[in-house]
């Protein structure tokens, strides 16, 4: 063992004395940069487009994470003698920071070798993320130490979070890009770790580092129903399901707490009466359910779905810098938002003759950006400009007088970016008088039900089977100018307040409340796991899987 010099002994004694005085005076040894002062200190200016200082008038509460690890005073005193340059066996036993730092170093070494299955395009992002996180756990005297929130890492295995780093433009990725920006503004780090086996291994390697996991519904179902993934004390067979933990050696069983498995999902967990979840999940019983058995509170969505946690995205940073064009300066055009030509062949979409007739109307021009797919030509008379970059598409939206929905996709961010640019939206319903409450807004019997609630002059509706209805509302929207419109829940100040509350939820206490009320851990819905595997959407960890025998504290 390497000896300690006299100079280092004196330094340690002085540091211990200083810390003792701070403790006696009641000073907080750790900075928690979570409140309004931190958000207004320049953190947001790291992001392109976030330069409007009015957004920083955010009344963020001084919330703190009530997690499963707390840096108490004894832990901090233990860590005063810790030196990461010394061998691991010399680490003070009660120093949580030392344990966390060592776990991160193990993951960094693995990432650098890159011998495991992984998403190649997230490697550099993840290495930078893990290195940055490791600084949080250094001794406070170390020159590279930086103050961080407790457990400053979220491990995301969701594909749509990962493609944020390569500029994905799907609705899911636009949502995730905003959430990622919010998390970074709150000084949280996000590792983009996939596919399934990869994030399971990373979570097992750093159980004391991550705050929670963010994953798809299928990965979450795979883990919760697999004794090699979920913590052994949290595994229960699905309803009427086989106990597959029998025969699995203890050293192969998982260590991921069920309450840390959070779902991020664009569509949510819908009851079968307003969805196709009878097909996807073998859900035959009507009413609410959850593919996270602890409850829908563990499922975050971009829309205020009943029972789910609504994590809104802000469009201000992208939209407000776009130049607003007054109504009278715009082209007399109607832009159809449809990604693919096959959309025009879906049985519930207005028939092709509608679009041919619309293209022949003399009072306005119809334009489209649909990608032409083999076997699915555009309707006669309707031309397409083809797929556009996000920047080019937004320019088209801002120059059009109306954005016209044709029924697919049934929920899209395009509606809100149009309204933000002062472009009214026209959307179809597939019933003459559909219900507009609760789950019915998300039933697919209308396009973008939540936006329809806004009503004219922002959002107009027409019945998909009535051409006269379509033409009438189009002509009304074309001659009725609007200014910029951003829904209250899509402002940056609102969204980041919600995100702060979300990341500071005491998930473990929520879990205890659930098992207390249920008399145990709720089971996965009957047949859900089997159907997921039958469709090839879920995955099982193989026997003898990678283990480090690291147990969370």
XYZ file of C-alpha atoms in Angstrom:
553
model
C 0.000 0.000 0.000
C 1.287 3.454 -0.895
C 2.138 5.586 2.111
C 0.678 9.002 2.895
C 3.078 11.940 2.985
C 3.243 14.375 5.908
C 1.913 17.165 3.668
C -1.096 15.045 2.694
C -1.754 14.138 6.378
C -1.785 17.836 7.270
C -4.103 18.617 4.330
C -6.512 15.868 5.343
C -6.538 17.031 8.993
C -7.280 20.607 7.915
C -10.065 19.453 5.587
C -11.634 17.249 8.277
C -11.520 20.168 10.726
C -13.184 22.486 8.219
C -15.914 19.965 7.452
C -16.555 19.387 11.154
C -17.021 23.136 11.701
C -19.436 23.271 8.751
C -21.446 20.405 10.186
C -21.615 22.001 13.629
C -22.845 25.244 12.082
C -25.462 23.406 10.042
C -24.081 24.187 6.594
C -25.198 22.008 3.709
C -22.107 20.253 2.408
C -23.509 19.744 -1.041
C -24.828 22.175 -3.574
C -28.122 21.077 -5.129
C -28.444 23.132 -8.325
C -32.138 22.534 -8.874
C -33.974 25.758 -8.185
C -34.747 28.986 -9.977
C -31.330 30.457 -9.224
C -29.655 27.618 -11.076
C -31.993 27.805 -14.067
C -31.343 31.528 -14.431
C -27.561 31.258 -14.085
C -26.860 30.720 -17.778
C -27.419 26.982 -17.992
C -30.127 27.376 -20.619
C -27.845 29.415 -22.844
C -25.919 26.242 -23.680
C -28.749 25.431 -26.056
C -29.097 26.881 -29.532
C -32.314 28.810 -29.841
C -32.841 29.238 -26.097
C -31.993 32.911 -25.893
C -35.319 34.491 -25.004
C -34.776 35.628 -21.427
C -38.521 35.818 -20.813
C -38.528 32.018 -20.630
C -36.279 32.213 -17.586
C -39.006 33.732 -15.421
C -39.676 30.165 -14.365
C -41.106 29.729 -10.896
C -39.405 26.409 -10.275
C -39.836 25.154 -6.740
C -36.896 24.186 -4.580
C -37.691 20.503 -4.889
C -35.252 17.813 -3.839
C -34.983 14.213 -4.875
C -36.133 11.842 -2.164
C -34.129 8.909 -3.424
C -32.807 5.622 -2.189
C -29.335 7.063 -1.506
C -28.706 10.209 0.483
C -25.340 11.816 1.154
C -25.619 12.205 4.907
C -23.030 13.910 7.067
C -21.324 10.648 8.015
C -20.903 9.721 4.345
C -19.288 13.075 3.624
C -16.867 12.700 6.528
C -15.971 9.187 5.380
C -15.191 10.535 1.927
C -12.725 13.179 3.154
C -9.945 10.578 3.253
C -10.835 9.021 -0.092
C -8.384 9.390 -2.946
C -9.480 7.871 -6.282
C -5.806 7.484 -7.242
C -5.392 4.856 -4.547
C -6.384 1.197 -5.053
C -10.080 0.383 -4.694
C -9.439 -1.723 -1.598
C -8.340 1.470 0.168
C -11.685 3.203 -0.409
C -13.455 4.094 2.872
C -16.187 1.518 3.378
C -18.978 4.032 4.040
C -18.023 6.474 1.290
C -20.914 6.333 -1.184
C -19.092 8.614 -3.613
C -16.229 6.170 -3.919
C -18.559 3.294 -4.740
C -20.413 5.377 -7.315
C -17.206 6.588 -8.938
C -15.830 3.042 -9.231
C -19.049 1.822 -10.836
C -18.902 4.557 -13.466
C -15.252 3.778 -14.245
C -16.179 0.152 -14.902
C -18.842 1.234 -17.390
C -16.472 3.707 -19.084
C -13.883 0.972 -19.567
C -16.526 -1.264 -21.129
C -17.768 1.514 -23.407
C -14.247 2.308 -24.595
C -13.650 -1.313 -25.605
C -17.046 -1.411 -27.375
C -16.970 -5.211 -27.599
C -20.627 -5.533 -26.636
C -23.735 -5.076 -28.779
C -24.512 -1.368 -28.854
C -25.877 1.510 -30.909
C -22.782 2.777 -32.716
C -24.078 6.342 -33.105
C -24.429 6.899 -29.341
C -20.953 5.715 -28.313
C -19.253 9.111 -28.146
C -22.275 10.694 -26.486
C -22.316 7.994 -23.816
C -18.592 8.185 -23.132
C -18.859 11.946 -22.655
C -21.923 11.457 -20.439
C -20.314 8.836 -18.196
C -17.110 10.855 -17.864
C -19.106 13.919 -16.921
C -21.155 11.948 -14.383
C -17.995 10.523 -12.814
C -16.919 14.056 -11.868
C -19.953 14.298 -9.579
C -18.561 11.583 -7.323
C -14.978 12.779 -6.962
C -13.826 14.078 -3.570
C -14.797 17.688 -3.158
C -11.143 18.693 -2.934
C -10.451 17.243 -6.386
C -9.879 19.805 -9.146
C -12.313 17.979 -11.474
C -15.129 17.689 -8.931
C -18.436 19.310 -9.839
C -21.613 19.539 -7.738
C -24.551 17.559 -9.086
C -28.028 16.436 -8.090
C -28.305 13.144 -6.227
C -28.047 10.295 -8.724
C -27.637 12.586 -11.726
C -28.030 9.927 -14.435
C -31.024 8.584 -16.359
C -30.396 5.467 -18.429
C -32.568 5.507 -21.534
C -32.936 2.446 -23.715
C -35.659 3.991 -25.874
C -34.718 4.253 -29.530
C -36.460 7.592 -29.992
C -34.398 9.183 -27.225
C -31.219 7.892 -28.825
C -31.880 9.300 -32.294
C -32.098 12.791 -30.806
C -28.294 12.920 -31.185
C -28.527 12.315 -34.948
C -31.348 14.782 -35.587
C -34.365 12.480 -35.826
C -37.571 14.224 -36.927
C -40.349 11.826 -35.921
C -42.973 13.053 -33.474
C -41.492 10.813 -30.791
C -38.022 12.271 -31.286
C -39.210 15.885 -31.331
C -40.831 15.183 -27.957
C -37.696 13.488 -26.621
C -35.439 16.286 -27.872
C -37.372 18.770 -25.760
C -37.319 16.497 -22.707
C -33.591 15.942 -23.125
C -33.056 19.689 -23.216
C -35.132 20.111 -20.050
C -33.139 17.428 -18.238
C -29.829 19.007 -19.164
C -31.096 22.386 -17.976
C -31.761 20.682 -14.625
C -28.192 19.308 -14.672
C -29.307 15.729 -15.246
C -27.364 13.495 -17.640
C -28.970 10.986 -20.016
C -27.142 7.880 -21.262
C -28.535 6.526 -24.533
C -27.904 2.828 -24.061
C -29.346 0.151 -26.301
C -30.444 -2.338 -27.364
C -32.185 -4.250 -24.566
C -29.344 -6.421 -23.227
C -27.012 -3.444 -23.242
C -29.071 -1.195 -20.979
C -29.766 -4.100 -18.632
C -26.030 -4.688 -18.245
C -25.230 -1.007 -17.746
C -27.954 -0.713 -15.094
C -26.532 -3.742 -13.287
C -23.024 -2.311 -13.393
C -23.954 1.032 -11.802
C -26.891 0.421 -9.437
C -25.862 3.311 -7.167
C -25.533 5.848 -9.980
C -28.726 6.025 -12.032
C -31.927 7.604 -10.787
C -34.283 5.574 -12.956
C -34.556 3.829 -16.319
C -36.435 5.186 -19.310
C -37.586 2.569 -21.763
C -40.195 1.421 -24.234
C -43.216 -0.525 -23.100
C -41.856 -3.724 -24.690
C -38.444 -3.517 -22.994
C -40.146 -2.765 -19.696
C -42.469 -5.759 -20.011
C -39.475 -7.909 -20.992
C -37.572 -6.895 -17.853
C -40.395 -6.968 -15.317
C -41.402 -10.493 -16.346
C -37.816 -11.824 -16.509
C -36.170 -12.997 -13.259
C -32.775 -12.378 -14.864
C -33.584 -8.672 -15.235
C -35.883 -7.374 -12.496
C -34.671 -7.546 -8.876
C -35.294 -11.026 -7.506
C -37.408 -9.687 -4.630
C -39.631 -7.914 -7.173
C -40.241 -10.755 -9.599
C -43.771 -12.148 -9.640
C -45.258 -14.272 -12.443
C -47.891 -12.609 -14.661
C -51.576 -13.259 -13.996
C -52.166 -16.964 -14.682
C -48.553 -17.136 -15.884
C -45.777 -19.630 -15.265
C -43.155 -18.872 -12.609
C -40.030 -18.874 -14.765
C -37.779 -17.939 -11.825
C -37.767 -21.575 -10.716
C -34.381 -23.037 -11.527
C -32.667 -19.701 -12.179
C -29.500 -19.535 -10.018
C -29.381 -16.655 -7.549
C -26.219 -15.262 -9.133
C -28.082 -14.921 -12.445
C -31.088 -13.103 -11.038
C -31.532 -9.412 -11.732
C -30.976 -6.391 -9.519
C -33.113 -3.712 -11.202
C -35.843 -2.449 -8.837
C -39.271 -2.621 -10.439
C -40.037 0.914 -9.306
C -37.079 2.300 -11.277
C -38.488 0.977 -14.555
C -40.276 3.979 -16.047
C -41.908 3.920 -19.476
C -41.789 6.732 -22.033
C -44.411 6.187 -24.697
C -45.907 8.439 -27.354
C -49.264 6.632 -27.424
C -49.776 5.523 -23.824
C -51.448 2.448 -22.408
C -54.990 2.658 -23.730
C -57.994 0.574 -22.730
C -58.990 -1.918 -25.448
C -62.295 -0.172 -26.137
C -60.415 2.766 -27.742
C -57.354 0.935 -29.084
C -55.998 -2.214 -30.694
C -54.480 -3.444 -27.459
C -56.539 -6.590 -27.716
C -54.208 -7.412 -30.634
C -50.926 -6.001 -29.318
C -51.272 -7.077 -25.685
C -54.050 -9.672 -25.640
C -56.043 -7.268 -23.483
C -59.645 -8.482 -23.594
C -60.964 -6.922 -20.379
C -62.324 -3.401 -20.816
C -61.082 -0.548 -18.667
C -57.747 0.933 -17.643
C -54.648 -1.219 -17.299
C -50.887 -0.713 -17.446
C -47.917 -2.417 -19.052
C -46.015 -1.250 -15.951
C -47.902 -3.269 -13.303
C -47.252 -0.622 -10.622
C -49.602 1.711 -12.472
C -49.987 4.232 -15.249
C -48.158 6.809 -13.104
C -44.975 5.069 -14.285
C -45.836 5.826 -17.938
C -44.887 9.281 -19.268
C -46.529 10.616 -22.431
C -46.456 13.911 -24.370
C -50.238 14.213 -24.125
C -52.444 14.459 -20.996
C -53.724 10.893 -21.252
C -56.027 9.818 -18.397
C -54.032 8.352 -15.503
C -50.622 8.810 -17.153
C -47.845 11.234 -16.244
C -48.002 14.103 -18.722
C -44.477 15.211 -19.674
C -45.094 18.084 -22.102
C -42.595 19.297 -24.624
C -41.878 22.936 -25.355
C -41.846 24.246 -28.924
C -40.720 27.757 -28.020
C -37.004 27.277 -28.517
C -37.480 26.010 -32.064
C -40.549 27.930 -33.176
C -40.166 31.446 -31.811
C -36.901 32.176 -33.657
C -38.729 31.448 -36.945
C -39.807 34.667 -38.621
C -43.550 35.249 -38.436
C -45.120 36.034 -41.809
C -48.368 38.053 -41.756
C -51.427 36.493 -43.381
C -51.516 38.949 -46.287
C -47.895 38.173 -47.228
C -48.400 34.414 -47.445
C -48.978 32.302 -50.514
C -52.611 31.281 -50.988
C -51.689 27.658 -50.334
C -52.982 24.757 -48.274
C -50.272 22.375 -47.045
C -51.371 18.762 -46.506
C -49.405 17.089 -43.753
C -48.923 13.460 -44.724
C -45.558 11.706 -44.611
C -46.286 8.890 -47.057
C -48.390 8.337 -50.157
C -49.721 5.086 -48.653
C -51.665 7.194 -46.144
C -54.098 8.079 -48.941
C -55.023 4.386 -49.272
C -56.018 3.813 -45.659
C -59.660 2.832 -45.398
C -60.647 5.629 -43.014
C -58.921 8.455 -44.941
C -61.058 10.680 -47.221
C -61.301 8.927 -50.579
C -58.851 9.754 -53.357
C -61.467 11.644 -55.369
C -61.599 14.228 -52.550
C -57.939 15.113 -53.079
C -58.263 15.168 -56.854
C -61.209 17.560 -56.571
C -59.400 19.677 -54.002
C -56.345 20.000 -56.250
C -58.629 21.326 -59.007
C -60.204 24.067 -56.864
C -59.439 27.465 -58.467
C -59.246 29.620 -55.317
C -56.162 28.096 -53.679
C -53.224 25.788 -54.322
C -52.722 22.421 -52.607
C -49.167 21.275 -51.817
C -47.880 18.077 -50.209
C -44.547 16.727 -48.973
C -45.513 13.045 -48.942
C -42.926 10.453 -49.900
C -44.178 8.433 -52.873
C -44.096 4.723 -52.054
C -44.117 1.837 -54.492
C -47.649 0.727 -55.276
C -49.117 3.878 -53.732
C -49.156 6.730 -56.271
C -50.361 10.160 -55.241
C -54.045 10.902 -55.966
C -54.597 12.120 -59.522
C -53.874 15.825 -59.842
C -52.116 16.094 -56.464
C -48.389 16.720 -56.711
C -45.811 16.336 -53.952
C -42.612 18.222 -53.216
C -41.249 15.110 -51.528
C -39.765 14.781 -48.029
C -38.257 17.963 -46.598
C -35.711 18.766 -43.928
C -37.229 20.062 -40.719
C -36.078 23.584 -41.563
C -37.530 23.482 -45.085
C -40.786 21.991 -43.840
C -41.213 24.691 -41.203
C -40.642 27.317 -43.892
C -43.477 25.776 -45.929
C -45.744 25.763 -42.863
C -44.980 29.407 -42.111
C -45.717 30.463 -45.684
C -48.998 28.529 -46.052
C -52.375 29.897 -45.005
C -53.706 26.537 -43.771
C -52.263 23.207 -42.602
C -54.652 20.434 -43.656
C -54.798 17.080 -41.904
C -55.983 14.043 -43.843
C -56.209 11.628 -40.914
C -52.725 10.187 -40.427
C -50.762 10.293 -38.279
C -53.539 10.690 -35.789
C -51.323 12.715 -33.406
C -48.518 14.953 -34.677
C -46.335 17.858 -33.462
C -46.954 19.536 -36.834
C -50.251 20.872 -35.502
C -48.540 22.866 -32.756
C -45.640 24.156 -34.826
C -48.229 25.407 -37.352
C -50.206 27.239 -34.671
C -46.992 28.716 -33.287
C -46.335 30.196 -36.739
C -49.864 31.560 -37.012
C -51.082 28.909 -39.453
C -54.582 27.560 -38.663
C -55.168 23.816 -38.863
C -58.025 21.814 -40.390
C -58.493 18.241 -39.101
C -60.868 15.360 -39.933
C -63.197 13.326 -37.766
C -64.239 9.848 -38.861
C -67.670 9.984 -37.230
C -70.249 12.753 -37.756
C -70.334 13.626 -34.036
C -67.512 11.906 -32.135
C -67.205 12.103 -28.352
C -64.632 14.648 -27.196
C -63.917 13.608 -23.610
C -61.460 11.373 -21.739
C -60.007 8.511 -23.738
C -62.270 9.333 -26.689
C -59.953 12.230 -27.583
C -57.241 9.628 -28.227
C -59.384 6.904 -29.780
C -58.264 7.448 -33.375
C -61.816 8.393 -34.400
C -60.496 11.875 -35.137
C -57.112 13.330 -35.979
C -55.418 14.912 -33.001
C -58.334 15.089 -30.581
C -56.511 17.277 -28.010
C -55.924 19.974 -30.642
C -59.539 19.799 -31.842
C -60.657 20.972 -28.417
C -59.087 24.378 -29.191
C -61.692 25.014 -31.885
C -61.820 27.914 -34.415
C -60.080 30.110 -35.378
C -57.115 27.882 -34.496
C -58.422 24.408 -35.333
C -61.335 23.601 -37.653
C -62.893 20.183 -38.215
C -64.577 18.405 -41.102
C -66.156 14.975 -41.511
C -63.919 12.698 -43.578
C -66.824 11.547 -45.726
C -68.201 14.985 -46.548
C -66.358 16.963 -49.249
C -68.640 19.972 -48.852
C -67.778 20.111 -45.143
C -64.071 20.030 -45.992
C -64.315 22.792 -48.585
C -66.378 25.070 -46.335
C -63.988 24.972 -43.384
C -60.970 25.325 -45.672
C -62.361 28.496 -47.204
C -63.150 29.882 -43.747
C -59.665 29.111 -42.437
C -58.032 30.600 -45.544
C -59.612 34.009 -44.948
C -59.299 34.103 -41.131
C -55.814 35.163 -39.956
C -54.464 34.210 -36.532
C -51.393 35.249 -34.579
C -48.888 32.954 -32.962
C -50.513 30.486 -30.589
C -48.727 28.236 -28.083
C -50.800 26.146 -25.653
C -50.088 26.893 -22.002
C -48.598 23.450 -21.378
C -46.091 23.847 -24.236
C -44.352 26.888 -22.800
C -40.810 26.258 -21.556
C -41.594 27.538 -18.059
C -44.488 25.104 -17.660
C -42.682 22.125 -19.159
C -39.559 22.450 -17.042
C -41.622 22.837 -13.858
C -43.347 19.555 -14.651
C -40.038 17.862 -15.477
C -38.533 18.954 -12.179
C -41.444 17.451 -10.309
C -41.176 14.270 -12.375
C -37.490 13.588 -11.739
C -37.900 14.349 -8.032
C -40.742 11.913 -7.453
C -40.056 9.473 -4.652
C -40.629 6.348 -6.733
C -39.732 3.998 -3.915
C -42.375 5.496 -1.623
C -44.878 5.344 -4.477
C -43.982 1.674 -4.901
C -44.505 0.964 -1.204
C -47.902 2.637 -1.368
C -48.889 0.473 -4.338
C -47.887 -2.817 -2.726
C -49.585 -1.772 0.501
C -52.875 -1.107 -1.268
C -52.607 -4.232 -3.447
C -51.340 -6.563 -0.749
C -48.179 -7.237 -2.748
C -46.571 -6.467 -6.086
C -49.226 -6.273 -8.832
C -48.882 -8.871 -11.569
C -48.512 -8.265 -15.287
C -51.808 -8.416 -17.169
C -52.833 -11.902 -18.252
C -51.445 -12.872 -21.634
C -49.512 -9.609 -22.182
C -46.050 -11.171 -21.939
C -46.956 -14.143 -24.088
C -48.452 -11.943 -26.798
C -45.431 -9.642 -26.784
C -43.126 -12.609 -27.395
C -45.491 -14.105 -29.948
C -45.251 -10.901 -32.003
C -41.463 -10.799 -31.616
C -41.540 -7.523 -29.698
C -40.205 -8.723 -26.324
C -36.863 -10.317 -25.521
C -35.635 -12.756 -22.886
C -32.180 -12.668 -21.334
C -30.283 -15.938 -21.921
C -29.063 -18.269 -19.153
C -25.635 -17.449 -17.809
C -25.970 -13.785 -18.692
C -23.304 -11.236 -17.873
C -23.132 -10.519 -14.139
C -20.859 -8.396 -11.963
C -22.383 -9.382 -8.625
C -22.913 -5.709 -7.812
C -25.813 -5.136 -5.479
C -27.479 -1.763 -4.977
C -27.028 -0.313 -1.527
